[in-house]
XYZ file of C-alpha atoms in Angstrom:
681
model
C 44.339 1.038 -6.236
C 41.796 3.074 -8.078
C 42.306 0.997 -11.252
C 41.922 -2.259 -9.260
C 38.801 -0.864 -7.614
C 37.223 -0.001 -10.973
C 38.132 -3.413 -12.494
C 36.515 -5.297 -9.565
C 33.435 -3.020 -9.838
C 33.227 -3.834 -13.594
C 33.523 -7.599 -12.899
C 30.931 -7.640 -10.197
C 28.408 -5.606 -12.294
C 28.797 -7.995 -15.230
C 28.131 -10.927 -12.800
C 25.018 -9.071 -11.574
C 23.579 -8.688 -15.110
C 24.124 -12.358 -16.036
C 20.546 -13.787 -16.580
C 22.015 -17.321 -15.876
C 23.103 -16.239 -12.476
C 19.824 -14.686 -11.690
C 17.942 -17.891 -12.706
C 20.323 -20.074 -10.543
C 19.804 -17.656 -7.652
C 16.000 -17.883 -8.107
C 16.162 -21.677 -8.015
C 17.889 -21.385 -4.666
C 15.251 -19.113 -3.253
C 16.472 -15.601 -4.188
C 13.779 -13.781 -6.045
C 14.645 -10.577 -7.982
C 14.286 -8.363 -4.915
C 16.302 -10.567 -2.665
C 18.940 -11.208 -5.320
C 19.394 -7.449 -5.686
C 19.729 -6.955 -1.839
C 22.214 -9.779 -1.609
C 24.261 -8.350 -4.513
C 24.517 -4.909 -3.008
C 25.735 -6.448 0.244
C 28.194 -8.752 -1.528
C 29.629 -5.852 -3.689
C 30.124 -3.680 -0.537
C 31.730 -6.584 1.265
C 34.287 -7.077 -1.549
C 35.033 -3.484 -2.312
C 35.321 -2.258 1.342
C 36.965 -5.226 3.090
C 40.697 -4.809 3.752
C 41.338 -8.558 3.391
C 39.203 -11.160 1.629
C 39.223 -14.916 2.198
C 41.964 -16.515 0.382
C 39.772 -18.646 -1.958
C 37.656 -15.653 -2.982
C 40.851 -13.470 -3.428
C 42.327 -16.064 -5.888
C 39.046 -16.444 -7.932
C 38.728 -12.659 -8.282
C 42.367 -12.388 -9.238
C 42.021 -15.100 -11.852
C 38.928 -13.373 -13.388
C 40.654 -9.983 -13.434
C 43.691 -11.610 -15.199
C 41.550 -13.319 -17.734
C 42.240 -16.789 -16.321
C 38.869 -17.435 -14.776
C 35.220 -17.232 -15.804
C 32.809 -14.644 -14.247
C 30.370 -17.357 -13.286
C 32.987 -18.717 -10.848
C 31.885 -15.957 -8.461
C 28.422 -17.617 -7.977
C 29.331 -19.971 -5.072
C 30.992 -17.293 -3.114
C 28.005 -14.933 -3.735
C 25.644 -17.578 -2.510
C 27.721 -18.227 0.553
C 27.431 -14.491 1.384
C 23.659 -14.532 0.549
C 23.091 -17.436 3.059
C 24.891 -15.363 5.681
C 22.515 -12.409 5.373
C 19.415 -14.518 4.545
C 19.822 -17.683 6.846
C 16.410 -19.147 5.663
C 18.124 -20.074 2.406
C 19.660 -23.087 4.233
C 16.325 -24.516 4.920
C 14.535 -23.868 1.617
C 13.291 -27.478 1.199
C 11.568 -27.238 4.549
C 10.114 -23.806 3.630
C 8.835 -25.139 0.431
C 6.926 -27.943 2.175
C 5.319 -25.654 4.689
C 4.486 -23.123 1.908
C 2.516 -25.726 -0.043
C -1.007 -24.358 0.294
C -2.636 -26.402 -2.518
C -5.072 -28.428 -0.323
C -6.235 -26.110 2.500
C -9.209 -28.328 3.231
C -6.752 -30.855 4.758
C -5.688 -28.329 7.408
C -8.935 -29.103 9.341
C -8.915 -32.757 10.131
C -11.816 -32.344 12.653
C -14.122 -30.901 10.005
C -13.127 -33.563 7.468
C -13.921 -36.284 9.961
C -17.609 -35.458 9.942
C -20.082 -35.260 6.974
C -21.272 -31.674 7.066
C -24.555 -30.463 5.339
C -24.028 -27.124 3.675
C -27.092 -24.851 3.001
C -26.682 -21.642 0.965
C -29.256 -18.907 1.720
C -28.961 -16.791 -1.385
C -30.711 -13.452 -2.059
C -30.485 -9.733 -2.255
C -30.458 -7.304 0.674
C -33.724 -7.397 2.710
C -34.819 -10.895 1.363
C -35.005 -12.624 4.783
C -32.040 -15.011 3.907
C -30.228 -14.390 7.161
C -33.490 -14.552 9.162
C -34.159 -18.158 8.004
C -30.649 -19.218 8.863
C -30.888 -17.659 12.278
C -34.214 -19.449 13.027
C -32.509 -22.737 12.451
C -29.500 -21.505 14.608
C -31.958 -20.751 17.497
C -33.740 -24.049 17.233
C -30.517 -26.078 17.479
C -28.950 -27.530 20.642
C -25.731 -25.678 19.949
C -24.671 -23.069 17.340
C -22.227 -20.485 16.332
C -22.902 -17.260 14.279
C -20.115 -15.754 12.328
C -20.570 -12.231 11.218
C -18.395 -9.509 9.620
C -19.082 -6.790 12.141
C -19.162 -6.424 15.883
C -22.600 -4.772 15.520
C -24.014 -7.914 13.859
C -22.508 -10.234 16.513
C -24.013 -8.023 19.170
C -27.475 -8.096 17.401
C -27.487 -11.959 17.248
C -26.189 -12.134 20.876
C -29.084 -9.907 22.114
C -31.704 -11.695 19.828
C -30.727 -15.135 21.064
C -30.840 -14.259 24.863
C -34.154 -12.349 24.239
C -35.542 -15.530 22.703
C -34.467 -17.522 25.752
C -31.558 -19.242 24.010
C -28.441 -18.626 26.195
C -25.760 -17.170 23.898
C -22.158 -15.856 24.578
C -20.524 -13.021 22.684
C -16.935 -13.251 21.387
C -15.230 -10.455 19.458
C -11.602 -9.474 19.146
C -12.006 -6.970 22.086
C -14.772 -8.512 24.107
C -15.863 -11.812 25.746
C -19.315 -11.826 27.327
C -20.574 -15.057 29.063
C -24.247 -15.297 30.079
C -23.363 -17.784 32.783
C -22.330 -16.000 36.009
C -19.610 -18.502 36.589
C -18.178 -18.163 33.127
C -19.200 -21.539 31.733
C -19.566 -21.450 27.919
C -23.138 -21.437 26.624
C -24.302 -23.793 23.800
C -24.617 -20.827 21.414
C -22.061 -18.108 20.637
C -22.152 -15.012 18.374
C -18.777 -13.945 17.208
C -16.934 -11.924 14.598
C -15.761 -14.259 11.975
C -12.122 -14.072 12.797
C -12.845 -15.255 16.281
C -14.798 -18.433 15.577
C -13.398 -21.746 16.865
C -12.723 -24.501 14.308
C -12.217 -27.193 17.036
C -15.446 -26.803 19.024
C -18.376 -29.093 17.781
C -21.663 -27.423 17.027
C -25.014 -28.588 15.598
C -25.531 -25.420 13.469
C -23.096 -22.784 12.251
C -24.175 -19.584 10.315
C -21.638 -17.748 8.182
C -22.988 -14.346 7.078
C -22.058 -12.243 4.078
C -20.203 -15.115 2.330
C -19.281 -12.867 -0.679
C -16.610 -11.296 1.542
C -14.638 -14.416 0.988
C -12.992 -12.623 -1.927
C -11.812 -9.607 0.253
C -8.019 -9.228 -0.164
C -7.487 -8.478 3.567
C -10.187 -10.269 5.529
C -11.340 -13.063 3.168
C -9.008 -15.579 4.796
C -11.478 -15.615 7.788
C -14.359 -16.801 5.661
C -12.217 -19.441 3.973
C -11.183 -20.739 7.386
C -14.756 -20.758 8.694
C -16.270 -22.498 5.647
C -13.537 -25.122 5.405
C -12.933 -25.644 9.163
C -16.097 -25.228 11.327
C -17.024 -28.534 13.018
C -20.850 -28.294 12.570
C -23.327 -30.729 11.307
C -25.059 -28.042 9.338
C -23.241 -24.960 7.850
C -25.692 -22.247 6.891
C -24.114 -19.774 4.453
C -25.798 -16.339 3.709
C -24.931 -13.987 0.765
C -25.233 -12.895 -2.741
C -26.381 -15.348 -5.423
C -23.161 -14.487 -7.289
C -21.236 -16.701 -4.828
C -23.315 -19.878 -5.316
C -21.295 -21.585 -8.160
C -18.031 -20.770 -6.426
C -19.085 -22.204 -3.069
C -20.294 -25.324 -4.842
C -16.996 -25.705 -6.527
C -15.134 -25.209 -3.236
C -17.211 -27.686 -1.351
C -16.573 -30.245 -4.164
C -12.993 -30.315 -2.888
C -14.258 -31.350 0.551
C -16.752 -33.918 -0.848
C -19.724 -32.007 0.538
C -22.846 -31.040 -1.417
C -24.487 -27.583 -1.216
C -28.164 -27.252 -0.934
C -29.382 -23.805 -2.276
C -32.429 -21.741 -0.930
C -33.174 -18.791 -3.119
C -35.003 -15.685 -1.697
C -36.565 -12.703 -3.318
C -36.616 -9.159 -1.928
C -39.492 -8.859 0.624
C -40.258 -5.124 -0.328
C -39.643 -3.531 -3.755
C -37.433 -0.546 -4.406
C -37.591 1.670 -7.589
C -35.072 3.874 -9.248
C -36.576 7.413 -9.578
C -36.520 9.207 -12.802
C -35.331 12.469 -11.327
C -32.426 13.531 -9.098
C -32.934 15.373 -5.848
C -30.632 18.328 -7.149
C -31.138 20.461 -3.978
C -31.082 19.883 -0.199
C -34.274 21.888 -0.167
C -36.045 18.949 -1.774
C -35.233 16.532 1.053
C -38.147 14.503 2.625
C -38.579 12.566 5.977
C -36.981 9.224 5.661
C -34.219 10.283 3.239
C -30.674 9.041 3.521
C -27.817 10.840 1.740
C -24.859 8.397 1.079
C -21.426 9.982 0.824
C -18.032 8.325 0.461
C -16.085 10.797 2.541
C -16.366 12.326 6.016
C -15.656 15.708 4.557
C -18.827 15.439 2.514
C -20.811 14.237 5.618
C -19.578 17.343 7.549
C -20.471 19.709 4.712
C -23.905 18.277 3.882
C -25.029 17.874 7.521
C -24.235 21.524 8.177
C -26.152 22.645 5.121
C -29.198 20.513 6.176
C -29.310 22.007 9.685
C -28.838 25.424 8.306
C -32.192 24.839 6.555
C -33.821 24.125 9.967
C -33.858 20.371 9.769
C -32.160 17.900 12.181
C -30.104 15.055 10.765
C -28.371 11.964 12.099
C -24.743 11.075 11.008
C -23.230 7.626 10.659
C -19.714 6.811 9.276
C -17.298 3.979 9.653
C -14.875 5.321 12.276
C -17.586 6.078 14.841
C -17.815 3.665 17.794
C -20.494 1.007 17.554
C -22.419 2.566 20.422
C -22.509 5.937 18.698
C -23.735 4.339 15.404
C -26.588 2.623 17.363
C -27.436 5.827 19.090
C -27.647 7.755 15.799
C -29.616 4.923 14.123
C -32.044 4.990 17.076
C -32.414 8.719 16.850
C -33.159 8.474 13.045
C -35.646 5.490 13.456
C -37.569 7.100 16.373
C -40.977 8.423 14.967
C -41.191 10.847 17.777
C -37.804 12.327 17.276
C -37.552 15.480 15.041
C -34.602 14.028 13.232
C -35.940 12.622 9.996
C -32.754 12.807 7.589
C -29.786 10.530 7.722
C -26.357 11.452 6.300
C -24.026 8.373 6.120
C -21.227 6.707 4.397
C -21.559 3.184 3.011
C -21.102 2.000 6.602
C -24.883 1.589 6.591
C -24.506 -1.212 3.956
C -24.634 -3.822 6.727
C -25.065 -4.137 10.481
C -27.763 -1.555 11.130
C -31.547 -1.646 10.891
C -32.679 1.709 9.574
C -36.120 3.098 8.615
C -35.175 4.583 5.195
C -37.612 5.570 2.493
C -35.196 6.932 -0.087
C -31.492 6.410 -0.650
C -29.841 9.411 -2.365
C -26.229 8.855 -3.680
C -24.366 12.092 -3.196
C -21.676 10.613 -5.389
C -20.924 7.395 -7.325
C -17.180 7.416 -6.994
C -15.397 5.981 -3.948
C -11.760 6.236 -2.945
C -9.900 2.996 -3.262
C -6.226 1.913 -2.793
C -4.786 0.112 -5.822
C -2.195 -2.673 -5.816
C 0.631 -0.133 -5.648
C -0.902 1.379 -2.479
C -1.976 4.501 -4.395
C -5.253 6.175 -3.566
C -7.558 6.499 -6.555
C -11.248 7.201 -7.217
C -13.365 4.415 -8.692
C -17.040 4.138 -9.700
C -18.923 1.862 -7.191
C -19.547 -1.710 -8.366
C -23.076 -3.153 -8.921
C -22.663 -5.214 -5.726
C -21.894 -2.178 -3.681
C -24.616 -0.124 -5.194
C -27.163 -2.912 -4.554
C -25.975 -3.387 -0.958
C -26.586 0.347 -0.236
C -29.686 0.748 -2.301
C -31.162 -2.229 -0.470
C -31.315 -0.277 2.710
C -34.380 1.580 1.364
C -37.815 0.273 2.314
C -36.727 -2.555 4.623
C -39.343 -5.127 5.479
C -39.318 -4.317 9.237
C -39.515 -0.548 8.723
C -42.555 1.675 8.321
C -41.665 2.188 4.671
C -42.918 -0.696 2.663
C -41.437 0.451 -0.620
C -37.926 1.932 -1.142
C -36.757 4.535 -3.627
C -33.253 5.178 -4.964
C -31.924 8.267 -6.711
C -28.891 10.617 -6.857
C -28.292 14.084 -5.649
C -26.882 15.350 -8.957
C -28.716 15.032 -12.269
C -25.674 13.849 -14.238
C -25.146 10.881 -11.947
C -28.701 9.397 -12.372
C -28.119 7.691 -15.716
C -24.928 6.344 -14.396
C -26.680 4.839 -11.368
C -29.345 3.305 -13.623
C -26.595 1.735 -15.719
C -24.780 0.317 -12.646
C -28.068 -1.196 -11.226
C -29.055 -2.568 -14.601
C -26.243 -5.179 -14.512
C -26.276 -8.388 -12.636
C -23.577 -8.887 -10.037
C -20.586 -10.634 -11.602
C -20.215 -14.155 -10.126
C -17.183 -14.659 -8.007
C -14.451 -16.026 -10.243
C -13.065 -19.438 -9.513
C -9.466 -18.263 -9.990
C -7.990 -16.070 -7.334
C -11.237 -15.852 -5.374
C -10.125 -16.895 -1.958
C -7.585 -15.718 0.559
C -5.567 -17.511 3.238
C -4.443 -16.454 6.693
C -1.523 -13.990 6.830
C 2.038 -15.403 6.408
C 4.890 -13.765 8.359
C 7.683 -13.456 5.737
C 7.924 -12.236 2.145
C 9.866 -15.424 1.420
C 6.763 -17.390 2.412
C 4.715 -15.451 -0.142
C 7.345 -16.017 -2.988
C 7.415 -19.793 -2.249
C 3.694 -20.268 -1.694
C 1.993 -22.819 -4.053
C -1.799 -22.418 -4.286
C -4.256 -24.212 -6.606
C -6.729 -22.262 -8.925
C -9.215 -21.649 -6.223
C -7.107 -19.611 -3.915
C -4.713 -16.719 -3.662
C -2.494 -15.650 -0.694
C -4.014 -12.668 1.222
C -2.821 -9.131 1.214
C -0.335 -8.634 4.056
C 0.467 -4.969 3.624
C -1.058 -4.105 7.029
C 0.921 -6.899 8.605
C 4.232 -5.611 7.046
C 3.383 -2.019 8.069
C 3.114 -2.997 11.722
C 6.209 -5.365 11.406
C 8.283 -2.430 10.102
C 6.999 -0.136 12.831
C 8.202 -2.340 15.620
C 11.279 -4.072 14.027
C 13.630 -2.184 16.334
C 11.832 -3.254 19.539
C 13.179 -6.472 21.165
C 10.195 -8.905 21.174
C 10.161 -12.740 21.073
C 8.827 -14.217 17.777
C 5.329 -15.106 19.174
C 4.747 -11.675 20.688
C 6.016 -9.907 17.629
C 3.663 -12.088 15.408
C 0.637 -11.181 17.669
C 1.449 -7.487 17.675
C 1.678 -7.528 13.847
C -1.822 -9.049 13.574
C -3.450 -6.376 15.697
C -6.379 -4.708 13.911
C -5.455 -1.019 13.847
C -6.260 2.006 11.694
C -2.894 2.815 10.348
C -4.264 6.100 8.936
C -4.577 7.548 12.375
C -1.258 8.818 13.667
C -2.323 8.723 17.292
C -3.346 5.092 16.997
C 0.065 4.131 15.437
C 1.941 6.154 18.036
C -0.012 4.366 20.799
C 0.667 0.920 19.114
C 4.387 1.749 19.241
C 4.297 2.751 22.933
C 2.296 -0.355 23.876
C 5.038 -2.528 22.131
C 7.829 -0.578 23.937
C 6.267 -0.979 27.347
C 5.518 -4.648 26.662
C 9.183 -5.233 25.637
C 10.345 -3.863 28.955
C 8.157 -6.470 30.675
C 6.204 -3.582 32.386
C 2.419 -4.135 32.559
C 0.235 -1.537 30.856
C -1.891 -0.497 33.801
C -5.004 1.644 33.828
C -3.086 4.594 35.169
C -0.419 4.293 32.507
C -3.118 4.252 29.805
C -4.893 7.183 31.366
C -1.692 9.218 31.254
C -1.117 8.265 27.686
C -4.522 9.337 26.457
C -4.821 12.288 28.858
C -7.918 10.919 30.482
C -10.376 12.363 31.475
C -11.116 13.867 27.984
C -13.333 16.943 27.500
C -16.253 17.021 25.033
C -15.066 17.950 21.455
C -15.037 21.642 20.654
C -14.522 21.174 16.927
C -14.204 18.473 14.349
C -10.535 17.911 14.954
C -11.268 17.126 18.617
C -13.990 14.680 17.514
C -11.553 12.849 15.214
C -9.097 12.623 18.012
C -11.666 11.148 20.314
C -12.538 8.509 17.649
C -8.776 7.646 17.541
C -8.634 7.335 21.373
C -11.580 4.979 21.207
C -9.603 2.893 18.678
C -6.585 2.825 21.075
C -8.851 1.476 23.917
C -10.062 -1.171 21.381
C -6.399 -2.067 20.796
C -5.711 -2.410 24.486
C -8.729 -4.744 24.930
C -7.713 -6.841 21.894
C -4.178 -7.230 23.293
C -5.526 -8.033 26.763
C -7.061 -11.248 25.464
C -3.683 -12.302 24.086
C -1.480 -11.163 26.974
C -3.688 -11.008 30.038
C -0.813 -10.501 32.527
C 0.630 -7.462 30.617
C -2.802 -5.796 29.932
C -4.478 -6.455 33.245
C -7.046 -3.682 33.678
C -9.696 -4.596 31.070
C -12.695 -3.760 33.311
C -11.448 -0.232 34.007
C -10.511 0.334 30.352
C -13.974 -0.871 29.216
C -15.621 1.470 31.762
C -13.715 4.552 30.412
C -14.415 3.423 26.872
C -18.163 3.470 27.539
C -17.866 7.035 28.971
C -15.818 7.946 25.847
C -18.550 6.557 23.681
C -20.970 8.899 25.384
C -18.755 11.902 24.900
C -18.439 10.975 21.197
C -22.207 10.661 20.965
C -22.521 14.059 22.498
C -20.124 15.447 19.889
C -21.917 13.753 16.997
C -25.332 15.149 18.250
C -23.775 18.572 18.129
C -21.800 17.989 14.920
C -23.086 21.221 13.249
C -21.857 23.228 16.136
C -18.479 21.520 15.970
C -18.290 22.350 12.189
C -19.157 26.009 12.970
C -16.467 26.028 15.671
C -14.005 24.560 13.176
C -14.954 27.237 10.661
C -14.238 29.949 13.259
C -10.801 28.421 13.977
C -10.090 28.106 10.237
C -11.184 31.667 9.579
C -8.852 32.896 12.231
C -5.968 30.829 10.884
C -6.718 31.973 7.359
C -6.775 35.540 8.554
C -3.387 35.202 10.218
C -1.960 33.360 7.142
C -3.230 36.030 4.732
C -1.914 38.837 6.941
C 1.439 37.156 6.720
C 1.237 37.038 2.960
C -0.064 40.555 2.428
C 2.154 43.553 3.064
C -0.572 45.888 4.319
C -3.410 43.417 4.970
C -5.595 44.855 2.260
C -4.116 44.416 -1.207
C -4.406 41.793 -3.868
C -1.969 39.560 -2.003
C -4.462 38.423 0.723
C -7.257 38.285 -1.831
C -5.330 35.915 -4.108
C -4.781 33.521 -1.157
C -8.543 32.862 -0.845
C -10.193 33.834 -4.118
C -7.479 33.647 -6.731
C -8.191 35.759 -9.949
C -9.506 35.127 -13.266
C -6.037 35.592 -14.987
C -3.398 33.002 -15.399
C -1.218 34.801 -12.813
C -3.975 34.558 -10.225
C -4.640 30.905 -10.973
C -0.950 30.070 -10.633
C -0.717 31.894 -7.359
C -3.807 30.224 -6.042
C -2.755 26.772 -7.178
C 0.720 27.062 -5.775
C -0.756 28.243 -2.479
C -3.316 25.470 -2.241
C -0.729 22.809 -2.956
C 1.132 23.439 0.138
C -0.937 26.008 2.054
C -2.568 25.874 5.436
C -5.914 25.562 3.682
C -4.880 22.384 1.930
C -3.611 20.887 5.040
C -6.917 21.812 6.817
C -8.853 20.047 3.977
C -6.595 17.002 4.202
C -6.973 16.767 8.055
C -10.730 17.003 7.974
C -10.991 20.431 9.553
C -12.180 21.961 6.367
C -14.227 20.621 3.445
C -13.842 21.867 -0.224
C -17.405 23.197 0.011
C -16.693 25.009 3.219
C -13.492 26.386 1.698
C -15.439 27.822 -1.209
C -18.019 29.406 1.145
C -15.185 30.903 3.204
C -13.567 32.230 -0.033
C -16.830 34.034 -0.817
C -17.320 35.273 2.649
C -13.618 36.445 2.857
C -13.833 38.173 -0.448
C -16.907 39.947 0.666
C -15.322 40.945 3.984
C -12.205 42.178 2.144
C -14.276 44.382 -0.099
C -16.079 45.748 2.984
C -12.806 46.340 4.733
C -11.367 48.038 1.621
C -14.494 50.207 1.415
C -14.229 51.155 4.997
C -10.558 51.806 4.669
C -11.117 54.064 1.728
C -13.936 55.938 3.626
C -11.496 56.421 6.580
C -8.772 57.610 4.234
C -11.126 60.129 2.577
C -12.302 61.303 6.100
C -8.634 61.585 7.200
C -7.747 63.578 4.077
C -10.811 65.834 4.628
C -9.794 66.494 8.190
C -6.234 67.282 7.177
C -7.460 69.755 4.582
C -9.712 71.341 7.265
C -6.695 71.730 9.592
C -4.551 73.393 6.883
C -7.367 75.878 6.091
C -7.534 76.832 9.820
C -3.831 77.301 9.990
C -3.873 79.614 6.909
C -6.536 81.683 8.555
């Protein structure tokens, strides 16, 4: 039996390695990954089945006896592959629906009218969007499509303030100005939510350069090709002009270009700031991590200055509140610490942009996190926030915090923005299967979008019984997969939904432990931000499954309350950091006591300060790789700067403790000597 088993294994492995078989399988729809999966299943089937079908048994017997060819296995292999991958039986149909070579034809309503396309091109703070919005407000009907909820809210408010009734549509919100819910002639929306079947006189597509974004660019593609508007006003970087012209050539539409220059100048300073002592009113320090924001904001307030804080994961209301605080000339807060979230969507009165760093974490094609120098486009988008036309500062300045970064920044800003490349510059809406991606045919102007987030959610809920439509909608939900609480909530939502049990207000309150207390430390603040994201997810799903997510009004009410709580936390962020430091110090103290035998030798000191010798470095390095301190840094409870400060303070405390202990020991020895002398007397 063993010899037969080994012989069969050898035959099957020879079949697997045959290039001809792999090519035949590829022609039938099995790419390398699917071919491997099918072979593993086929081999297991043959080796573990007690009785095989007669025809397969005869073929294998002939091959083992030298009377048959190894390629004779192929039809039986494909029969098994079609059993585990049923879509192989309809490959011709799949190829037809995977033909994405002429996406302009997907929008017959738009192709039925002759649209006029106007490109408003210019840098940040050039008035390009302003001119497009003026035409939008003057039209009988219009749609504004923006990349952020904040921008959609801004146009919504601006339109209604100008006496032009305008509705608001985002993934999580629908606001109708008409009391009876009738649609207004104008609508401001996030770009994913725009309608490609409703006719408009004017459409505005903002930040068109985002059409090349691997994850969201499909929405700009859809809007540009599909909006049914007599005039399409496109706003963005000049680098996109040639590409948009090329794209519109495929629809038979010409592009009229209006170029704009920056309304207020900004200059690159010849000196770096170098110290937080050199900050001035109107300064904005740009960081690319929340940990740096926590560290710098604490150091600024330790110098007796107030600062506002803005980063991406804050709710829109909190961002606006912090922006208002910074812009208010009567408020003592004159410094802003922010991430590149300020690059769009907020009007800020900034005199000087200070880059704390020029490297930003990015995720490469393999899903690995790596640090990359910011691009010219990113640097200009951020630097352009300085000296905005509508602010009190009529000229902007740009520099760096560190002296070594300044020549690098000058080099980055000296280059012109690379034009968007024609090949692989657009993305299409998310497909639902890997097989779709492998079969997709696109022409030189397009590429299929990144579906990693889609697949992540699909894997998370694959074991939950949902019908195909519901499963697809859940997989397109916009969630932050980096937040464990958000992912857990998404899973619970899907489970409750699959049981056909409505997700009521009371159910959600139990899940998030509402009411929530104000944050006591940074970890609490991060959790509150995650809860806000969970409520956003509920509202997003409520517009897709109204009967299963029925309590939108109550959820929106507690979300507003939560926004106020988060605003309170951000206003007191320095106190939260101090509270976090106290918690960390207590934890580090406990950790060091566990590592040190007596609590005062080199064991506890190595944990925090290391030593100059190799032995100390190894001990410190090994500790930091898996220690509590490294986890606290990773979770945002502790920044590297704060850790160094704690190391210094702990080292100082240890020396004081050791000195005090030695003094106590000497006193104890002295007392013992005195007692012995008395006894002798």
